[in-house]
CSV table of C-alpha atoms and ligand atoms in Angstrom, one decimal:
chain,number,residue,atom,x,y,z
L,1,LYS,CA,-22.9,6.6,-2.7
L,2,LEU,CA,-21.2,4.5,0.2
L,3,LEU,CA,-17.7,3.2,-0.5
L,4,VAL,CA,-16.2,0.5,1.9
L,5,VAL,CA,-12.6,0.9,2.5
L,6,ALA,CA,-11.3,-2.6,2.7
L,7,THR,CA,-8.2,-2.5,4.9
L,8,GLY,CA,-7.4,-3.4,8.4
L,9,ASN,CA,-3.9,-1.5,8.3
L,10,PRO,CA,-4.4,1.9,10.1
L,11,GLY,CA,-1.4,3.5,8.3
L,12,LYS,CA,-2.8,2.6,4.9
L,13,LEU,CA,-6.3,3.7,5.9
L,14,ARG,CA,-5.1,7.1,6.9
L,15,GLU,CA,-3.5,7.7,3.5
L,16,MET,CA,-6.5,6.1,1.5
L,17,GLN,CA,-9.0,8.4,3.4
L,18,ALA,CA,-6.8,11.5,2.6
L,19,TYR,CA,-6.9,10.6,-1.1
L,20,LEU,CA,-10.6,9.8,-1.1
L,21,LYS,CA,-11.7,12.9,1.0
L,22,ASN,CA,-13.1,15.0,-1.8
L,23,SER,CA,-14.0,12.2,-4.1
L,24,GLY,CA,-17.7,12.7,-3.4
L,25,TRP,CA,-18.1,9.2,-2.0
L,26,GLU,CA,-19.2,8.5,1.6
L,27,LEU,CA,-16.6,6.4,3.2
L,28,THR,CA,-17.1,3.6,5.6
L,29,LEU,CA,-14.7,1.1,7.2
L,30,LYS,CA,-14.8,-2.7,6.6
L,31,PRO,CA,-16.1,-4.7,9.6
L,32,GLU,CA,-13.0,-5.7,11.7
L,33,ASP,CA,-14.0,-9.4,11.8
L,34,LEU,CA,-14.3,-9.6,7.9
L,35,GLU,CA,-10.9,-10.8,6.7
L,36,ILE,CA,-10.0,-12.0,3.4
L,37,GLU,CA,-7.3,-14.5,2.7
L,38,GLU,CA,-4.7,-13.0,0.2
L,39,THR,CA,-4.0,-16.1,-2.0
L,40,GLY,CA,-3.0,-14.1,-5.3
L,41,GLU,CA,0.5,-14.0,-6.5
L,42,THR,CA,0.4,-10.5,-7.7
L,43,PHE,CA,-0.5,-7.1,-6.0
L,44,ALA,CA,-3.2,-6.6,-8.5
L,45,ALA,CA,-4.8,-10.2,-8.0
L,46,ASN,CA,-4.8,-9.6,-4.2
L,47,ALA,CA,-6.4,-6.1,-4.4
L,48,CYS,CA,-9.1,-7.5,-6.7
L,49,LEU,CA,-9.8,-10.3,-4.3
L,50,LYS,CA,-10.1,-8.0,-1.3
L,51,ALA,CA,-12.3,-5.5,-3.0
L,52,SER,CA,-14.5,-8.1,-4.6
L,53,GLN,CA,-15.1,-10.2,-1.5
L,54,ILE,CA,-15.6,-7.2,0.7
L,55,ALA,CA,-18.1,-5.7,-1.8
L,56,LYS,CA,-20.1,-8.9,-1.9
L,57,ALA,CA,-20.0,-9.4,1.9
L,58,THR,CA,-21.3,-5.9,2.6
L,59,GLY,CA,-23.4,-5.2,-0.4
L,60,ASN,CA,-21.6,-1.9,-1.0
L,61,TRP,CA,-19.0,-0.6,-3.4
L,62,ALA,CA,-15.6,-1.4,-2.1
L,63,ILE,CA,-12.0,-0.2,-2.6
L,64,ALA,CA,-8.9,-2.2,-1.7
L,65,ASP,CA,-5.2,-1.5,-1.7
L,66,ASP,CA,-2.6,-4.3,-2.0
L,67,SER,CA,1.0,-3.1,-1.6
L,68,GLY,CA,4.4,-4.0,-0.6
L,69,LEU,CA,8.1,-3.8,-1.0
L,70,GLN,CA,10.2,-5.3,-3.7
L,71,VAL,CA,14.0,-5.4,-3.1
L,72,ASP,CA,16.2,-5.9,-6.1
L,73,ALA,CA,18.9,-7.8,-4.4
L,74,LEU,CA,16.3,-10.2,-3.0
L,75,ASN,CA,14.8,-10.8,-6.4
L,76,GLY,CA,11.7,-8.8,-5.4
L,77,ALA,CA,11.1,-10.2,-2.0
L,78,PRO,CA,9.3,-9.6,0.3
L,79,GLY,CA,6.8,-8.5,-2.4
L,80,VAL,CA,3.3,-9.7,-1.8
L,81,TYR,CA,4.6,-11.3,1.4
L,82,SER,CA,5.6,-7.9,2.8
L,83,ALA,CA,2.9,-8.1,5.5
L,84,ARG,CA,3.6,-11.7,6.3
L,85,TYR,CA,7.4,-11.2,6.5
L,86,ALA,CA,7.3,-11.0,10.3
L,87,LYS,CA,4.7,-10.1,13.1
L,88,THR,CA,5.2,-6.5,13.8
L,89,ASP,CA,6.5,-3.5,11.7
L,90,SER,CA,9.8,-3.4,13.7
L,91,GLU,CA,10.4,-7.1,13.3
L,92,ARG,CA,9.7,-6.8,9.5
L,93,ILE,CA,12.4,-4.0,9.4
L,94,ALA,CA,14.8,-5.9,11.4
L,95,ARG,CA,14.5,-9.0,9.3
L,96,LEU,CA,14.9,-7.0,6.1
L,97,LEU,CA,18.0,-5.2,7.4
L,98,ARG,CA,19.4,-8.6,8.4
L,99,GLU,CA,18.8,-10.1,4.9
L,100,LEU,CA,20.5,-7.1,3.3
L,101,ASP,CA,23.4,-7.1,5.9
L,102,ASN,CA,26.3,-7.7,3.4
L,103,GLU,CA,24.5,-6.4,0.4
L,104,VAL,CA,25.8,-3.3,-1.4
L,105,ASN,CA,22.9,-3.2,-4.0
L,106,ARG,CA,20.2,-1.4,-1.8
L,107,GLN,CA,17.9,-0.6,-4.7
L,108,ALA,CA,14.1,-1.3,-4.1
L,109,GLN,CA,10.6,-0.2,-5.1
L,110,PHE,CA,7.2,0.1,-3.4
L,111,VAL,CA,4.3,-1.1,-5.5
L,112,CYS,CA,0.6,-0.4,-4.8
L,113,ALA,CA,-2.4,-1.9,-6.6
L,114,VAL,CA,-5.8,-0.5,-6.0
L,115,ALA,CA,-9.1,-2.2,-7.1
L,116,ILE,CA,-12.8,-1.1,-7.0
L,117,ALA,CA,-15.7,-3.4,-7.0
L,118,ARG,CA,-19.4,-3.1,-7.3
L,119,PRO,CA,-21.8,-4.4,-4.7
L,120,HIS,CA,-22.1,-7.8,-6.2
L,121,GLY,CA,-18.3,-8.1,-6.6
L,122,ALA,CA,-17.3,-7.2,-10.2
L,123,ILE,CA,-14.2,-5.3,-10.6
L,124,VAL,CA,-14.7,-1.9,-12.3
L,125,LEU,CA,-11.5,-0.1,-11.8
L,126,GLN,CA,-7.9,-0.9,-11.3
L,127,SER,CA,-4.6,1.1,-10.9
L,128,GLU,CA,-1.0,0.6,-10.0
L,129,GLY,CA,1.7,2.8,-8.8
L,130,ILE,CA,5.5,2.3,-8.2
L,131,CYS,CA,8.1,4.3,-6.4
L,132,ARG,CA,11.8,3.5,-6.6
L,133,GLY,CA,14.2,4.1,-3.7
L,134,GLU,CA,16.9,2.6,-1.5
L,135,ILE,CA,16.9,0.5,1.7
L,136,LEU,CA,19.0,2.4,4.4
L,137,ARG,CA,21.2,0.4,6.9
L,138,ALA,CA,19.3,1.9,9.9
L,139,PRO,CA,15.7,3.4,10.3
L,140,ARG,CA,15.2,7.2,10.1
L,141,GLY,CA,12.1,9.3,10.9
L,142,ASN,CA,8.9,8.7,12.9
L,143,GLY,CA,6.2,9.4,10.3
L,144,GLY,CA,4.3,6.9,8.0
L,145,PHE,CA,4.1,3.3,8.7
L,146,GLY,CA,5.5,-0.1,7.8
L,147,TYR,CA,8.8,-0.1,6.1
L,148,ASP,CA,8.8,3.7,5.8
L,149,PRO,CA,11.7,4.5,8.1
L,150,ILE,CA,14.2,2.4,5.9
L,151,PHE,CA,12.9,3.5,2.4
L,152,TYR,CA,15.0,6.4,1.3
L,153,VAL,CA,14.2,8.6,-1.8
L,154,GLN,CA,17.4,10.0,-3.3
L,155,GLU,CA,15.8,13.0,-5.0
L,156,LEU,CA,14.4,14.4,-1.8
L,157,GLN,CA,17.2,13.0,0.5
L,158,LEU,CA,14.5,11.8,3.0
L,159,THR,CA,13.1,8.4,4.0
L,160,PHE,CA,9.2,8.2,3.6
L,161,ALA,CA,9.2,8.3,7.4
L,162,GLU,CA,10.8,11.8,7.4
L,163,MET,CA,8.2,13.2,4.9
L,164,THR,CA,4.9,14.8,5.6
L,165,ARG,CA,1.9,12.8,4.4
L,166,GLU,CA,1.5,15.2,1.7
L,167,LEU,CA,5.0,15.0,0.4
L,168,LYS,CA,5.1,11.2,0.7
L,169,GLY,CA,1.8,11.2,-1.3
L,170,SER,CA,3.2,13.4,-4.0
L,171,ILE,CA,5.8,10.8,-5.0
L,172,SER,CA,4.7,7.5,-3.5
L,173,HIS,CA,3.4,4.2,-5.0
L,174,ARG,CA,0.1,4.8,-3.4
L,175,GLY,CA,-0.2,8.5,-4.3
L,176,LYS,CA,0.6,7.7,-8.0
L,177,ALA,CA,-2.1,4.8,-8.0
L,178,PHE,CA,-4.8,7.0,-6.4
L,179,THR,CA,-3.9,10.0,-8.6
L,180,ALA,CA,-4.6,7.9,-11.8
L,181,LEU,CA,-7.7,6.3,-10.3
L,182,LEU,CA,-9.6,9.4,-8.8
L,183,PRO,CA,-11.0,10.9,-11.9
L,184,GLN,CA,-12.5,7.7,-13.0
L,185,LEU,CA,-13.8,7.0,-9.5
L,186,GLU,CA,-15.6,10.4,-9.6
L,187,LYS,CA,-17.1,9.5,-12.9
L,188,ILE,CA,-18.6,6.2,-11.7
L,189,LYS,CA,-20.3,8.0,-8.8
L,190,SER,CA,-22.4,10.3,-11.0
E,201,ITT,P1,-5.0,-4.9,4.3
E,201,ITT,O1,-4.6,-6.1,3.5
E,201,ITT,O2,-6.0,-5.2,5.3
E,201,ITT,O3,-5.2,-3.7,3.5
E,201,ITT,P2,-2.1,-5.4,5.1
E,201,ITT,O4,-1.3,-4.6,6.1
E,201,ITT,O5,-2.2,-6.8,5.3
E,201,ITT,O6,-3.6,-4.7,5.2
E,201,ITT,P3,-1.0,-5.7,2.5
E,201,ITT,O7,-1.3,-7.2,2.4
E,201,ITT,O8,-1.2,-5.0,1.2
E,201,ITT,O9,-1.7,-4.9,3.5
E,201,ITT,O10,0.5,-5.5,3.0
E,201,ITT,C1,1.2,-4.4,2.7
E,201,ITT,C2,2.6,-4.5,3.4
E,201,ITT,O11,3.6,-3.6,2.8
E,201,ITT,C3,2.6,-4.2,4.9
E,201,ITT,O12,3.6,-4.8,5.6
E,201,ITT,C4,2.8,-2.6,4.9
E,201,ITT,O13,3.4,-2.2,6.1
E,201,ITT,C5,3.8,-2.6,3.7
E,201,ITT,N1,3.6,-1.2,3.0
E,201,ITT,C6,2.7,-1.0,1.9
E,201,ITT,N2,2.6,0.3,1.7
E,201,ITT,C7,3.6,0.9,2.5
E,201,ITT,C8,4.0,2.1,2.6
E,201,ITT,O14,3.4,3.3,2.0
E,201,ITT,N3,4.9,2.4,3.5
E,201,ITT,C9,5.5,1.5,4.3
E,201,ITT,N4,5.1,0.2,4.2
E,201,ITT,C10,4.1,-0.1,3.2
């Protein structure tokens, strides 16, 4: 069966495709001009909104990911506004480093909510993953996307941008959300 991957973010798309590769679903990309306004107050609400609307609009099953970075010292900001924090990845990173300039508490977490909708829009599966880490004072590494160069994982002594996609996926918010979701996704297909 056909599954529309409902994202316009190329970094996210690469990771989603890797997780879904052996799921047995035939993947297709959402039309570029089909954009859903993210009016929800939670990651889960926005993931459901995107999956549901794209499923309805395309007449296919759809999967959406809503994710972001929550910084403890900023009371969870930028959170669901992580994409809207600034125009480009480097501007988003620069803004966050500015906001944390004099802050000693660098604790933060990435959150990823995933939702799957049937062709008429009903949500059938949801999953969420969290990964704790620290915000560095300067970017490190060239891999990944988004806030990856400033997100440091103590246990591995690496930023997300210094990890291979496989290593990042073994501990990341998205990796955890997809690992929980995949067995159920395979079940729906058959
Ligand atoms: P779609 O809604 O089209 O999927 P988007 O980029 O707008 O794309 P979100 O609204 O979910 O997606 O925003 C996610 C933000 O959080 C965005 O700025 C990402 O760069 C960032 N983000 C999410 N997961 C990340 C990860 O694994 N590494 C780095 N940054 C991440």
